[in-house]
Amino acid sequence: AQKITQTQPGMFVQEKEAVTLDCTYDTSDPSYGLFWYKQPSSGEMIFLIYQGSYDQQNATEGRYSLNFQKARKSANLVISASQLGDSAMYFCAMREGNFGNEKLTFGTGTRLTIIP
Amino acid sequence: GAGVSQSPRYKVAKRGQDVALRCDPISGHVSLFWYQQALGQGPEFLTYFQNEAQLDKSGLPSDRFFAERPEGSVSTLKIQRTQQEDSAVYLCASSLASEGGVYGYTFGSGTRLTVV
């Protein structure tokens, strides 16, 4: 089974609208962390937001928020008031276990295009 | 430097050639990672260093792949006898030990390797 599933290969959103990018995960480890990264055409991966499995509240970072539904094993990224500069690939990733296992498992990504 | 620096930015190799890809992490970052990103896919973990110790090399696809970080700073990923399936972007990331697990890892822009 895929550890990280992103079912939306591509999305087109009107500028200034909110957008939700889906991510579901699969792990039997009670301790894990979930990440979202943005990859513009220049290639670098830019860290956006992190959610720990024991965090009680959904993570927020500026216009980014993570809709964490633990029972459903989903960690959707919500971008509010989208901007043209948000056009990029977005990857969901997971780190399993406690700090010590540092490697990330990534999904296949969603290409987001913001339409002016 | 301010970010993770990778060189070369692009590399074209003839099949069977050896290549060496360099990563300069952020100064003081203890942890260093290598990921391989095939076209249209998410990054896949290759190997992980903490200082000069290679703690996890479970993602290296074959014994043609070798990574080192002899002084705990700069790292080199070497691929011997390159094959066409090695064509990918190779991403390097670094973090301050376990803080990477919460605050994310800083990625470089990658080296795009094309084997012809």
mmCIF file of C-alpha atoms in Angstrom:
data_model
loop_
_atom_site.group_PDB
_atom_site.id
_atom_site.type_symbol
_atom_site.label_atom_id
_atom_site.label_comp_id
_atom_site.label_asym_id
_atom_site.label_seq_id
_atom_site.Cartn_x
_atom_site.Cartn_y
_atom_site.Cartn_z
ATOM 1 C CA ALA A 1 0.000 0.000 0.000
ATOM 2 C CA GLN A 2 1.120 3.527 -0.710
ATOM 3 C CA LYS A 3 2.181 5.341 2.425
ATOM 4 C CA ILE A 4 1.199 8.740 1.031
ATOM 5 C CA THR A 5 -1.585 9.172 -1.515
ATOM 6 C CA GLN A 6 -2.309 12.360 -3.377
ATOM 7 C CA THR A 7 -5.236 11.763 -5.696
ATOM 8 C CA GLN A 8 -5.268 15.098 -7.528
ATOM 9 C CA PRO A 9 -2.606 15.163 -10.257
ATOM 10 C CA GLY A 10 -3.567 18.704 -11.221
ATOM 11 C CA MET A 11 -5.800 21.517 -10.073
ATOM 12 C CA PHE A 12 -6.791 24.851 -11.564
ATOM 13 C CA VAL A 13 -8.009 27.543 -9.186
ATOM 14 C CA GLN A 14 -9.056 31.135 -9.706
ATOM 15 C CA GLU A 15 -6.839 33.716 -8.058
ATOM 16 C CA LYS A 16 -8.007 34.786 -4.572
ATOM 17 C CA GLU A 17 -10.049 31.626 -4.074
ATOM 18 C CA ALA A 18 -9.214 29.052 -1.405
ATOM 19 C CA VAL A 19 -7.931 25.661 -2.470
ATOM 20 C CA THR A 20 -7.705 22.301 -0.714
ATOM 21 C CA LEU A 21 -5.059 19.765 -1.718
ATOM 22 C CA ASP A 22 -5.799 16.232 -0.587
ATOM 23 C CA CYS A 23 -3.445 13.864 1.170
ATOM 24 C CA THR A 24 -4.111 10.532 2.838
ATOM 25 C CA TYR A 25 -1.501 8.484 4.620
ATOM 26 C CA ASP A 26 -0.989 4.975 5.874
ATOM 27 C CA THR A 27 1.020 4.042 8.928
ATOM 28 C CA SER A 28 0.682 1.755 11.922
ATOM 29 C CA ASP A 29 3.127 3.815 13.977
ATOM 30 C CA PRO A 30 1.378 5.961 16.600
ATOM 31 C CA SER A 31 4.093 8.602 16.333
ATOM 32 C CA TYR A 32 4.514 10.326 12.994
ATOM 33 C CA GLY A 33 4.812 13.723 11.385
ATOM 34 C CA LEU A 34 3.169 15.069 8.277
ATOM 35 C CA PHE A 35 4.651 17.737 6.034
ATOM 36 C CA TRP A 36 3.693 19.767 3.029
ATOM 37 C CA TYR A 37 6.292 21.037 0.580
ATOM 38 C CA LYS A 38 5.996 23.344 -2.399
ATOM 39 C CA GLN A 39 8.181 22.781 -5.447
ATOM 40 C CA PRO A 40 8.202 25.641 -7.960
ATOM 41 C CA SER A 41 9.631 25.217 -11.428
ATOM 42 C CA SER A 42 13.076 26.180 -10.118
ATOM 43 C CA GLY A 43 13.187 22.797 -8.413
ATOM 44 C CA GLU A 44 13.855 23.422 -4.746
ATOM 45 C CA MET A 45 11.487 21.972 -2.171
ATOM 46 C CA ILE A 46 10.087 24.651 0.123
ATOM 47 C CA PHE A 47 8.777 23.593 3.532
ATOM 48 C CA LEU A 48 5.267 24.930 4.187
ATOM 49 C CA ILE A 49 3.732 23.318 7.250
ATOM 50 C CA TYR A 50 4.089 20.468 9.741
ATOM 51 C CA GLN A 51 1.576 18.453 11.795
ATOM 52 C CA GLY A 52 2.602 16.015 14.495
ATOM 53 C CA SER A 53 0.452 12.977 15.189
ATOM 54 C CA TYR A 54 -0.065 14.021 18.812
ATOM 55 C CA ASP A 55 -0.848 17.639 18.061
ATOM 56 C CA GLN A 56 -4.323 18.493 19.261
ATOM 57 C CA GLN A 57 -4.849 21.449 16.985
ATOM 58 C CA ASN A 58 -4.557 21.806 13.247
ATOM 59 C CA ALA A 59 -1.333 23.482 12.166
ATOM 60 C CA THR A 60 -1.461 26.923 10.578
ATOM 61 C CA GLU A 61 1.251 29.025 8.922
ATOM 62 C CA GLY A 62 0.037 32.259 7.394
ATOM 63 C CA ARG A 63 -2.198 31.418 4.440
ATOM 64 C CA TYR A 64 -1.528 27.699 4.886
ATOM 65 C CA SER A 65 -3.460 25.441 7.194
ATOM 66 C CA LEU A 66 -3.511 21.699 7.564
ATOM 67 C CA ASN A 67 -6.854 19.962 7.980
ATOM 68 C CA PHE A 68 -5.753 16.986 10.078
ATOM 69 C CA GLN A 69 -8.323 14.219 10.459
ATOM 70 C CA LYS A 70 -6.512 11.482 12.322
ATOM 71 C CA ALA A 71 -9.265 8.859 12.255
ATOM 72 C CA ARG A 72 -9.537 9.204 8.507
ATOM 73 C CA LYS A 73 -5.762 9.413 8.096
ATOM 74 C CA SER A 74 -5.993 12.543 6.049
ATOM 75 C CA ALA A 75 -3.877 15.689 6.129
ATOM 76 C CA ASN A 76 -5.234 18.081 3.553
ATOM 77 C CA LEU A 77 -3.501 21.385 2.843
ATOM 78 C CA VAL A 78 -5.708 24.454 2.632
ATOM 79 C CA ILE A 79 -4.372 27.578 0.963
ATOM 80 C CA SER A 80 -6.503 30.644 1.548
ATOM 81 C CA ALA A 81 -6.703 33.590 -0.847
ATOM 82 C CA SER A 82 -4.583 31.961 -3.529
ATOM 83 C CA GLN A 83 -2.013 34.019 -5.402
ATOM 84 C CA LEU A 84 -0.354 33.603 -8.786
ATOM 85 C CA GLY A 85 2.886 32.740 -7.006
ATOM 86 C CA ASP A 86 1.218 29.689 -5.488
ATOM 87 C CA SER A 87 1.388 27.926 -8.855
ATOM 88 C CA ALA A 88 3.719 24.976 -8.248
ATOM 89 C CA MET A 89 3.869 21.289 -7.414
ATOM 90 C CA TYR A 90 2.780 20.435 -3.888
ATOM 91 C CA PHE A 91 3.956 17.333 -2.075
ATOM 92 C CA CYS A 92 2.653 15.731 1.071
ATOM 93 C CA ALA A 93 5.219 13.748 3.067
ATOM 94 C CA MET A 94 5.402 11.667 6.233
ATOM 95 C CA ARG A 95 8.064 10.829 8.784
ATOM 96 C CA GLU A 96 7.270 7.713 10.797
ATOM 97 C CA GLY A 97 8.383 6.972 14.310
ATOM 98 C CA ASN A 98 10.170 9.168 16.770
ATOM 99 C CA PHE A 99 12.954 11.590 16.033
ATOM 100 C CA GLY A 100 15.793 9.307 15.051
ATOM 101 C CA ASN A 101 14.050 8.127 11.939
ATOM 102 C CA GLU A 102 14.441 11.242 9.901
ATOM 103 C CA LYS A 103 13.615 10.110 6.382
ATOM 104 C CA LEU A 104 10.526 11.380 4.624
ATOM 105 C CA THR A 105 8.173 9.442 2.362
ATOM 106 C CA PHE A 106 6.595 11.647 -0.294
ATOM 107 C CA GLY A 107 3.431 11.392 -2.333
ATOM 108 C CA THR A 108 3.344 11.863 -6.089
ATOM 109 C CA GLY A 109 2.309 15.487 -5.819
ATOM 110 C CA THR A 110 -0.400 17.818 -7.088
ATOM 111 C CA ARG A 111 0.311 20.447 -9.698
ATOM 112 C CA LEU A 112 -1.568 23.605 -8.734
ATOM 113 C CA THR A 113 -2.175 26.312 -11.313
ATOM 114 C CA ILE A 114 -3.622 29.641 -10.251
ATOM 115 C CA ILE A 115 -5.611 31.378 -12.954
ATOM 116 C CA PRO A 116 -5.631 35.186 -12.994
ATOM 117 C CA GLY B 1 25.986 29.900 2.934
ATOM 118 C CA ALA B 2 22.389 30.870 3.334
ATOM 119 C CA GLY B 3 20.955 27.745 1.767
ATOM 120 C CA VAL B 4 21.807 24.245 0.628
ATOM 121 C CA SER B 5 24.005 24.425 -2.435
ATOM 122 C CA GLN B 6 24.223 21.640 -4.988
ATOM 123 C CA SER B 7 26.557 21.313 -7.946
ATOM 124 C CA PRO B 8 26.521 20.859 -10.787
ATOM 125 C CA ARG B 9 23.036 22.104 -11.517
ATOM 126 C CA TYR B 10 22.864 19.941 -14.639
ATOM 127 C CA LYS B 11 24.909 16.918 -15.627
ATOM 128 C CA VAL B 12 24.802 14.909 -18.832
ATOM 129 C CA ALA B 13 26.635 11.607 -18.682
ATOM 130 C CA LYS B 14 27.158 8.908 -21.238
ATOM 131 C CA ARG B 15 25.943 5.511 -20.157
ATOM 132 C CA GLY B 16 28.701 3.774 -18.252
ATOM 133 C CA GLN B 17 30.366 6.963 -17.000
ATOM 134 C CA ASP B 18 30.895 7.681 -13.325
ATOM 135 C CA VAL B 19 29.445 10.888 -11.894
ATOM 136 C CA ALA B 20 29.873 12.782 -8.627
ATOM 137 C CA LEU B 21 27.254 15.130 -7.278
ATOM 138 C CA ARG B 22 28.121 17.593 -4.553
ATOM 139 C CA CYS B 23 26.043 19.002 -1.712
ATOM 140 C CA ASP B 24 27.034 21.894 0.566
ATOM 141 C CA PRO B 25 24.570 21.927 3.481
ATOM 142 C CA ILE B 26 23.728 24.888 5.636
ATOM 143 C CA SER B 27 26.601 25.568 8.001
ATOM 144 C CA GLY B 28 26.068 23.790 11.298
ATOM 145 C CA HIS B 29 23.387 21.449 10.039
ATOM 146 C CA VAL B 30 24.040 18.045 11.489
ATOM 147 C CA SER B 31 21.719 15.965 9.339
ATOM 148 C CA LEU B 32 22.067 15.565 5.585
ATOM 149 C CA PHE B 33 19.850 13.640 3.205
ATOM 150 C CA TRP B 34 19.911 12.604 -0.417
ATOM 151 C CA TYR B 35 16.717 12.047 -2.380
ATOM 152 C CA GLN B 36 16.117 10.953 -5.972
ATOM 153 C CA GLN B 37 13.225 12.481 -7.878
ATOM 154 C CA ALA B 38 12.238 10.873 -11.148
ATOM 155 C CA LEU B 39 10.250 12.896 -13.658
ATOM 156 C CA GLY B 40 6.666 13.393 -12.509
ATOM 157 C CA GLN B 41 7.259 11.689 -9.167
ATOM 158 C CA GLY B 42 7.834 12.683 -5.597
ATOM 159 C CA PRO B 43 11.323 12.511 -4.114
ATOM 160 C CA GLU B 44 12.460 9.114 -2.881
ATOM 161 C CA PHE B 45 14.859 8.692 0.011
ATOM 162 C CA LEU B 46 18.346 7.485 -0.774
ATOM 163 C CA THR B 47 20.513 7.963 2.287
ATOM 164 C CA TYR B 48 20.969 9.939 5.510
ATOM 165 C CA PHE B 49 23.976 11.218 7.437
ATOM 166 C CA GLN B 50 24.287 12.548 10.922
ATOM 167 C CA ASN B 51 27.587 14.389 10.938
ATOM 168 C CA GLU B 52 29.984 12.032 9.144
ATOM 169 C CA ALA B 53 28.099 8.874 10.074
ATOM 170 C CA GLN B 54 25.887 7.342 7.420
ATOM 171 C CA LEU B 55 22.960 6.154 9.533
ATOM 172 C CA ASP B 56 20.644 4.929 6.819
ATOM 173 C CA LYS B 57 21.456 3.913 3.262
ATOM 174 C CA SER B 58 18.439 1.708 2.733
ATOM 175 C CA GLY B 59 17.233 3.750 -0.250
ATOM 176 C CA LEU B 60 20.341 3.424 -2.402
ATOM 177 C CA PRO B 61 19.061 1.466 -5.419
ATOM 178 C CA SER B 62 22.201 -0.526 -6.130
ATOM 179 C CA ASP B 63 25.827 -0.904 -5.182
ATOM 180 C CA ARG B 64 26.645 1.535 -7.988
ATOM 181 C CA PHE B 65 25.456 4.313 -5.682
ATOM 182 C CA PHE B 66 27.762 5.521 -2.965
ATOM 183 C CA ALA B 67 27.566 8.553 -0.672
ATOM 184 C CA GLU B 68 30.062 10.043 1.712
ATOM 185 C CA ARG B 69 30.407 12.946 4.098
ATOM 186 C CA PRO B 70 33.926 12.551 5.440
ATOM 187 C CA GLU B 71 34.167 15.698 7.567
ATOM 188 C CA GLY B 72 30.529 16.045 8.494
ATOM 189 C CA SER B 73 29.820 18.952 6.182
ATOM 190 C CA VAL B 74 30.043 18.613 2.372
ATOM 191 C CA SER B 75 28.631 15.403 0.948
ATOM 192 C CA THR B 76 29.188 13.683 -2.365
ATOM 193 C CA LEU B 77 26.866 11.232 -4.051
ATOM 194 C CA LYS B 78 28.716 9.070 -6.530
ATOM 195 C CA ILE B 79 27.109 6.933 -9.169
ATOM 196 C CA GLN B 80 29.300 4.435 -10.952
ATOM 197 C CA ARG B 81 28.647 3.041 -14.424
ATOM 198 C CA THR B 82 25.574 5.211 -14.921
ATOM 199 C CA GLN B 83 22.496 3.695 -16.524
ATOM 200 C CA GLN B 84 19.580 5.404 -18.236
ATOM 201 C CA GLU B 85 17.315 4.638 -15.293
ATOM 202 C CA ASP B 86 19.592 6.800 -13.142
ATOM 203 C CA SER B 87 18.308 9.876 -14.980
ATOM 204 C CA ALA B 88 16.566 11.983 -12.345
ATOM 205 C CA VAL B 89 16.914 15.047 -10.168
ATOM 206 C CA TYR B 90 19.043 14.386 -7.107
ATOM 207 C CA LEU B 91 18.021 16.518 -4.169
ATOM 208 C CA CYS B 92 20.058 17.181 -1.072
ATOM 209 C CA ALA B 93 18.524 18.401 2.191
ATOM 210 C CA SER B 94 19.911 19.342 5.567
ATOM 211 C CA SER B 95 18.550 20.027 9.033
ATOM 212 C CA LEU B 96 19.606 20.777 12.576
ATOM 213 C CA ALA B 97 19.470 17.206 13.923
ATOM 214 C CA SER B 98 15.989 16.267 15.079
ATOM 215 C CA GLU B 99 14.599 19.750 14.522
ATOM 216 C CA GLY B 100 14.137 18.728 10.963
ATOM 217 C CA GLY B 101 11.372 16.514 12.190
ATOM 218 C CA VAL B 102 9.330 19.505 13.260
ATOM 219 C CA TYR B 103 10.497 22.461 11.230
ATOM 220 C CA GLY B 104 11.172 20.692 7.983
ATOM 221 C CA TYR B 105 14.326 20.177 6.077
ATOM 222 C CA THR B 106 15.996 22.718 3.833
ATOM 223 C CA PHE B 107 16.402 21.397 0.332
ATOM 224 C CA GLY B 108 18.785 22.441 -2.387
ATOM 225 C CA SER B 109 17.690 23.074 -5.963
ATOM 226 C CA GLY B 110 18.957 19.696 -7.040
ATOM 227 C CA THR B 111 21.198 18.272 -9.731
ATOM 228 C CA ARG B 112 19.421 17.123 -12.860
ATOM 229 C CA LEU B 113 21.256 14.070 -14.177
ATOM 230 C CA THR B 114 20.589 12.901 -17.708
ATOM 231 C CA VAL B 115 22.198 9.677 -18.857
ATOM 232 C CA VAL B 116 22.394 9.310 -22.633
#
